[in-house]
Amino acid sequence: MIGGLRILGALVLVLTSCSCSILKKDKSASGSQVRTGPNTDYKSPSYARPALTNPNITLPSNFSKKVGISHSRGNTTQPYIAMTFDDGPHPANTPRLLDMLRQRNIKATFYVIGQNVKMYPEITRRIVAEGHEIGNHTYTHRKLTILSDSEVRGEMSKTRDAIVAATGVQPRTMRPPYGALLQRQREMIMNEYGYPTIMWSVDPQDWQRPGVSVVRDRILSNTRNGAFVLAHDLHAPTVDAMPSTLDGLLGKGFKFVTVSQLLAMSEKSQ
Ligand SMILES: [Zn+2]
């Protein structure tokens, strides 16, 4: 019995010392073999401020109903433009876009879908907290031209209420999904909600995902003073195209304002 215990004890000793020696061996081996040369697979993210940033702009954004019912651009000879982003907020792409805009001191206008606002109220709050404007892009993104007046009112009201609940701020303009809205409906929405209908003057067709350089080049070659540029923060490739697009527009001397600022500017110049 005692002999048996001795044998067991010896076995434990052998096992313990054995595992120790393996550990020691491993340690010394890894210490001598690790190389700290450059890892070419990894690109560190750039948090440096871009070379060009938008100036601080304190133009008024209040306009009256006299501004007119429909707009596809602002009426200005100055190099002011409005970037507009539709169909968000999106849980990954919108925060990424907000970082890009903040780095460049650019204020944009987001035409949000009401049901997305309900899903992501904290991102909607961040949009407003960082100085951007929010517009009404309906609750369910249906084609409004085939809806009854009461259904159109439901789309507008539910979205307005979701935006106000999330941010405390009222939207002041609307954009119809697919750009589809009858003149009679535009008048009704202006009368009942005070929203001018906002279309666009630059459409890169980014929802077709033509690639980063195509989206950027279409925007850069078609943007003029007063432009409303249409893009969708729903799509990752659109957001991927934004750093070079925004830098290109800044490089051309454009200054970024919100849709309401462009409308207020247009009303004054009438
Ligand atoms: Zn849309």
Coordinates of C-alpha atoms and ligand atoms in Angstrom, one line a residue:
M1 CA 0.0 0.0 0.0
I2 CA 2.8 2.4 1.1
G3 CA 4.8 1.3 -1.9
G4 CA 1.9 2.0 -4.1
L5 CA 1.6 5.5 -2.8
R6 CA 5.3 6.1 -3.3
I7 CA 5.0 5.1 -6.9
L8 CA 2.0 7.4 -7.3
G9 CA 3.9 10.2 -5.7
A10 CA 6.9 9.7 -8.0
L11 CA 4.5 9.7 -11.0
V12 CA 3.0 13.0 -9.9
L13 CA 6.5 14.5 -9.5
V14 CA 7.5 13.3 -12.9
L15 CA 4.4 14.7 -14.5
T16 CA 4.7 18.1 -12.6
S17 CA 8.3 18.6 -13.5
C18 CA 7.6 17.4 -17.0
S19 CA 4.9 20.0 -17.6
C20 CA 7.1 22.7 -16.0
S21 CA 9.9 22.0 -18.3
I22 CA 7.6 22.2 -21.3
L23 CA 6.3 25.6 -20.2
K24 CA 9.8 26.9 -19.7
K25 CA 10.9 25.6 -23.0
D26 CA 7.9 27.3 -24.7
K27 CA 8.5 30.6 -22.9
S28 CA 12.2 30.8 -24.0
A29 CA 11.3 29.7 -27.5
S30 CA 8.7 32.4 -28.0
G31 CA 11.0 35.0 -26.5
S32 CA 13.7 34.3 -29.1
Q33 CA 11.4 33.8 -32.1
V34 CA 9.0 36.7 -32.0
R35 CA 9.7 39.3 -34.7
T36 CA 8.4 42.9 -34.4
G37 CA 8.7 43.9 -38.0
P38 CA 6.0 45.8 -39.9
N39 CA 2.7 44.0 -40.4
T40 CA 1.8 44.9 -44.0
D41 CA -1.8 43.5 -43.7
Y42 CA -2.9 46.1 -41.1
K43 CA -3.7 49.7 -42.0
S44 CA -4.2 51.8 -38.9
P45 CA -7.3 54.0 -39.1
S46 CA -6.7 57.6 -39.8
Y47 CA -8.1 60.0 -37.2
A48 CA -6.2 62.9 -38.5
R49 CA -8.2 66.0 -39.4
P50 CA -8.7 66.3 -43.1
A51 CA -6.7 68.9 -44.9
L52 CA -9.8 71.0 -45.7
T53 CA -12.7 71.6 -43.4
N54 CA -16.0 73.5 -43.8
P55 CA -16.0 77.0 -42.2
N56 CA -18.3 77.7 -39.3
I57 CA -21.5 79.0 -40.9
T58 CA -24.1 80.8 -38.9
L59 CA -26.7 81.6 -41.5
P60 CA -30.3 81.7 -40.4
S61 CA -32.5 78.7 -41.2
N62 CA -36.0 80.2 -40.8
F63 CA -38.1 80.5 -43.9
S64 CA -41.8 81.3 -44.4
K65 CA -44.5 79.5 -46.4
K66 CA -43.9 82.1 -49.1
V67 CA -40.7 80.3 -49.9
G68 CA -42.6 78.1 -52.4
I69 CA -44.0 74.5 -52.4
S70 CA -41.3 72.6 -54.3
H71 CA -37.6 72.9 -54.5
S72 CA -34.9 71.0 -56.3
R73 CA -32.1 73.4 -55.5
G74 CA -31.5 76.6 -53.5
N75 CA -31.6 79.9 -55.4
T76 CA -28.1 81.4 -54.7
T77 CA -25.2 82.5 -56.7
Q78 CA -22.9 81.8 -53.8
P79 CA -21.1 78.4 -53.6
Y80 CA -23.4 77.0 -50.9
I81 CA -24.7 73.5 -51.2
A82 CA -26.7 71.0 -49.1
M83 CA -25.8 67.4 -48.8
T84 CA -28.9 65.3 -48.1
F85 CA -28.9 61.7 -46.9
D86 CA -32.0 59.6 -47.2
D87 CA -33.5 56.4 -45.7
G88 CA -31.7 56.2 -42.4
P89 CA -30.9 56.2 -39.7
H90 CA -28.9 53.0 -40.1
P91 CA -27.2 51.4 -37.1
A92 CA -23.7 51.1 -38.6
N93 CA -23.6 53.4 -41.7
T94 CA -25.1 56.6 -40.1
P95 CA -22.7 56.8 -37.2
R96 CA -19.8 56.2 -39.6
L97 CA -21.1 59.0 -41.8
L98 CA -21.6 61.3 -38.8
D99 CA -17.9 60.8 -37.9
M100 CA -16.9 61.8 -41.4
L101 CA -19.1 64.9 -41.3
R102 CA -17.8 65.9 -37.9
Q103 CA -14.2 65.6 -38.9
R104 CA -14.9 68.1 -41.7
N105 CA -17.3 70.4 -39.7
I106 CA -20.0 69.7 -42.3
K107 CA -23.7 70.1 -41.5
A108 CA -26.0 67.9 -43.6
T109 CA -29.7 67.2 -43.9
F110 CA -31.0 63.7 -43.1
Y111 CA -34.4 62.6 -44.6
V112 CA -35.2 59.9 -42.1
I113 CA -37.8 57.1 -42.3
G114 CA -40.1 57.2 -39.3
Q115 CA -39.9 53.5 -38.5
N116 CA -36.1 53.6 -38.5
V117 CA -36.3 56.6 -36.1
K118 CA -38.4 54.4 -33.8
M119 CA -35.8 51.7 -34.0
Y120 CA -32.7 53.9 -33.6
P121 CA -33.8 56.9 -31.5
E122 CA -30.3 57.4 -30.1
I123 CA -28.8 57.7 -33.5
T124 CA -31.5 60.2 -34.5
R125 CA -30.7 62.2 -31.4
R126 CA -27.0 62.2 -32.3
I127 CA -27.8 63.6 -35.8
V128 CA -29.5 66.6 -34.2
A129 CA -27.0 66.9 -31.4
E130 CA -24.2 67.3 -33.9
G131 CA -25.9 70.2 -35.7
H132 CA -27.5 68.5 -38.6
E133 CA -31.0 69.0 -39.9
I134 CA -33.7 66.3 -39.9
G135 CA -36.4 66.1 -42.6
N136 CA -39.5 63.9 -43.0
H137 CA -39.2 61.0 -45.4
T138 CA -42.4 59.2 -44.4
Y139 CA -42.9 56.4 -42.0
T140 CA -42.9 53.3 -44.3
H141 CA -41.3 54.6 -47.5
R142 CA -44.3 53.9 -49.7
K143 CA -45.0 55.7 -53.0
L144 CA -47.3 58.5 -51.8
T145 CA -49.0 59.1 -55.2
I146 CA -51.1 55.9 -54.8
L147 CA -52.1 56.6 -51.2
S148 CA -55.3 58.4 -50.0
D149 CA -55.0 61.8 -48.3
S150 CA -55.5 60.2 -44.9
E151 CA -52.8 57.6 -45.5
V152 CA -50.4 60.5 -46.6
R153 CA -51.3 62.3 -43.4
G154 CA -50.6 59.2 -41.4
E155 CA -47.1 58.8 -43.0
M156 CA -46.3 62.5 -42.3
S157 CA -47.7 62.6 -38.7
K158 CA -46.3 59.3 -37.5
T159 CA -42.8 60.3 -38.7
R160 CA -43.0 63.8 -37.3
D161 CA -44.1 62.4 -33.9
A162 CA -41.2 59.8 -33.9
I163 CA -38.7 62.5 -34.7
V164 CA -40.1 64.8 -32.0
A165 CA -40.2 62.0 -29.5
A166 CA -36.5 61.1 -30.2
T167 CA -35.0 64.6 -30.6
G168 CA -37.4 67.2 -29.4
V169 CA -37.1 68.9 -32.8
Q170 CA -39.7 69.3 -35.5
P171 CA -38.8 68.5 -39.1
R172 CA -39.3 71.5 -41.4
T173 CA -39.2 70.0 -44.8
M174 CA -40.1 66.7 -46.4
R175 CA -38.8 64.6 -49.3
P176 CA -41.2 62.1 -51.0
P177 CA -39.9 58.5 -51.4
Y178 CA -38.9 58.0 -55.1
G179 CA -39.5 61.7 -55.6
A180 CA -43.1 60.8 -56.2
L181 CA -45.7 63.3 -55.0
L182 CA -48.6 64.9 -56.8
Q183 CA -48.9 68.7 -57.0
R184 CA -52.2 68.5 -55.0
Q185 CA -50.4 66.4 -52.3
R186 CA -47.5 68.8 -52.2
E187 CA -50.0 71.7 -51.5
M188 CA -51.8 69.7 -48.9
I189 CA -48.6 68.9 -47.0
M190 CA -47.4 72.5 -47.2
N191 CA -50.8 73.8 -45.9
E192 CA -51.2 71.2 -43.1
Y193 CA -47.6 70.6 -42.0
G194 CA -45.7 73.6 -43.4
Y195 CA -43.2 71.3 -45.2
P196 CA -41.9 72.4 -48.6
T197 CA -41.3 69.4 -50.8
I198 CA -37.5 69.0 -51.3
M199 CA -36.3 67.2 -54.4
W200 CA -32.7 67.3 -55.6
S201 CA -30.4 68.7 -58.4
V202 CA -27.6 66.1 -58.2
D203 CA -28.4 62.3 -58.2
P204 CA -25.4 60.0 -58.3
Q205 CA -27.8 56.9 -58.4
D206 CA -25.8 55.6 -55.5
W207 CA -28.6 53.2 -54.5
Q208 CA -27.6 51.1 -57.6
R209 CA -24.2 50.7 -55.9
P210 CA -22.1 51.7 -58.9
G211 CA -18.9 51.9 -56.9
V212 CA -17.1 54.5 -54.8
S213 CA -15.3 56.3 -57.6
V214 CA -18.4 56.5 -59.8
V215 CA -20.5 58.0 -56.9
R216 CA -17.8 60.5 -56.1
D217 CA -17.2 61.5 -59.8
R218 CA -20.9 61.9 -60.5
I219 CA -21.4 64.2 -57.5
L220 CA -18.2 66.2 -58.1
S221 CA -19.0 66.8 -61.8
N222 CA -22.6 67.8 -61.4
T223 CA -22.7 69.9 -58.2
R224 CA -23.3 73.6 -58.8
N225 CA -24.0 76.6 -56.5
G226 CA -27.2 76.0 -54.5
A227 CA -27.2 72.2 -55.2
F228 CA -29.3 69.7 -53.2
V229 CA -27.1 66.6 -53.5
L230 CA -29.0 63.3 -53.0
A231 CA -27.3 60.3 -51.3
H232 CA -28.4 57.4 -49.1
D233 CA -26.8 56.7 -45.7
L234 CA -28.6 53.3 -45.9
H235 CA -25.9 52.0 -48.2
A236 CA -22.4 51.2 -47.0
P237 CA -20.7 51.9 -50.4
T238 CA -22.3 55.4 -50.4
V239 CA -20.8 56.2 -47.0
D240 CA -17.5 54.7 -48.2
A241 CA -17.6 57.3 -51.1
M242 CA -18.1 60.2 -48.7
P243 CA -14.6 61.0 -47.5
S244 CA -13.2 61.6 -51.0
T245 CA -16.5 63.2 -52.2
L246 CA -16.7 65.7 -49.3
D247 CA -13.0 66.5 -49.6
G248 CA -13.4 67.0 -53.4
L249 CA -16.4 69.4 -52.9
L250 CA -14.4 71.3 -50.2
G251 CA -11.5 71.5 -52.6
K252 CA -13.8 73.0 -55.3
G253 CA -14.6 75.8 -52.8
F254 CA -18.2 74.7 -51.9
K255 CA -19.5 75.5 -48.5
F256 CA -22.0 73.1 -46.8
V257 CA -25.2 74.3 -45.3
T258 CA -28.5 72.6 -44.4
V259 CA -31.6 72.6 -46.7
S260 CA -33.4 75.1 -44.5
Q261 CA -30.5 77.5 -44.6
L262 CA -30.5 77.3 -48.4
L263 CA -34.3 77.9 -48.5
A264 CA -33.9 80.9 -46.1
M265 CA -31.2 82.3 -48.3
S266 CA -33.3 81.7 -51.5
E267 CA -36.3 83.4 -49.9
K268 CA -34.3 86.5 -49.1
S269 CA -32.9 86.8 -52.6
Q270 CA -36.4 86.6 -54.2
Ligands
ZN1 ZN -35.9 57.2 -49.8

